[in-house]
């Protein structure tokens, strides 16, 4: 049974709104904030 989430990555339209929602409402911890240029569309 899964007991925790270790790592997730999200792509969102409104970055500041998403940070607010996930950190303040869901109490997730933002541990890394990495700039991704708009032209980079790859995801693995």
mmCIF file of C-alpha atoms in Angstrom:
data_model
loop_
_atom_site.group_PDB
_atom_site.id
_atom_site.type_symbol
_atom_site.label_atom_id
_atom_site.label_comp_id
_atom_site.label_asym_id
_atom_site.label_seq_id
_atom_site.Cartn_x
_atom_site.Cartn_y
_atom_site.Cartn_z
ATOM 1 C CA UNK A 1 0.000 0.000 0.000
ATOM 2 C CA UNK A 2 1.349 3.441 -0.938
ATOM 3 C CA UNK A 3 1.852 5.555 2.178
ATOM 4 C CA UNK A 4 3.428 8.706 0.773
ATOM 5 C CA UNK A 5 4.220 10.676 -2.368
ATOM 6 C CA UNK A 6 7.926 11.221 -2.887
ATOM 7 C CA UNK A 7 8.102 13.290 -6.080
ATOM 8 C CA UNK A 8 5.725 14.966 -8.524
ATOM 9 C CA UNK A 9 6.164 17.463 -11.344
ATOM 10 C CA UNK A 10 3.374 19.705 -12.617
ATOM 11 C CA UNK A 11 2.857 21.932 -15.636
ATOM 12 C CA UNK A 12 0.286 24.660 -14.953
ATOM 13 C CA UNK A 13 -1.151 27.733 -16.677
ATOM 14 C CA UNK A 14 -0.961 30.074 -13.662
ATOM 15 C CA UNK A 15 2.203 29.328 -11.710
ATOM 16 C CA UNK A 16 1.545 31.593 -8.717
ATOM 17 C CA UNK A 17 -2.022 30.332 -8.326
ATOM 18 C CA UNK A 18 -0.834 26.721 -8.462
ATOM 19 C CA UNK A 19 1.889 27.332 -5.846
ATOM 20 C CA UNK A 20 -0.691 28.918 -3.555
ATOM 21 C CA UNK A 21 -3.165 26.059 -4.002
ATOM 22 C CA UNK A 22 -0.729 23.186 -3.504
ATOM 23 C CA UNK A 23 1.253 24.706 -0.643
ATOM 24 C CA UNK A 24 -1.437 26.554 1.323
ATOM 25 C CA UNK A 25 -4.553 24.475 0.697
ATOM 26 C CA UNK A 26 -3.125 20.971 0.266
ATOM 27 C CA UNK A 27 -0.095 21.581 2.527
ATOM 28 C CA UNK A 28 2.387 20.211 -0.003
ATOM 29 C CA UNK A 29 6.008 21.291 0.394
ATOM 30 C CA UNK A 30 7.706 23.012 -2.553
ATOM 31 C CA UNK A 31 11.243 21.631 -2.447
ATOM 32 C CA UNK A 32 12.512 22.701 -5.877
ATOM 33 C CA UNK A 33 11.542 25.455 -8.299
ATOM 34 C CA UNK A 34 13.177 24.887 -11.700
ATOM 35 C CA UNK A 35 12.803 27.233 -14.680
ATOM 36 C CA UNK A 36 11.626 25.452 -17.841
ATOM 37 C CA UNK A 37 11.783 27.481 -21.070
ATOM 38 C CA UNK A 38 8.476 27.565 -22.962
ATOM 39 C CA UNK A 39 9.978 25.963 -26.061
ATOM 40 C CA UNK A 40 10.846 22.825 -24.093
ATOM 41 C CA UNK A 41 7.798 20.548 -24.374
ATOM 42 C CA UNK A 42 9.354 17.152 -23.567
ATOM 43 C CA UNK A 43 8.138 15.207 -20.571
ATOM 44 C CA UNK A 44 9.213 11.806 -19.345
#
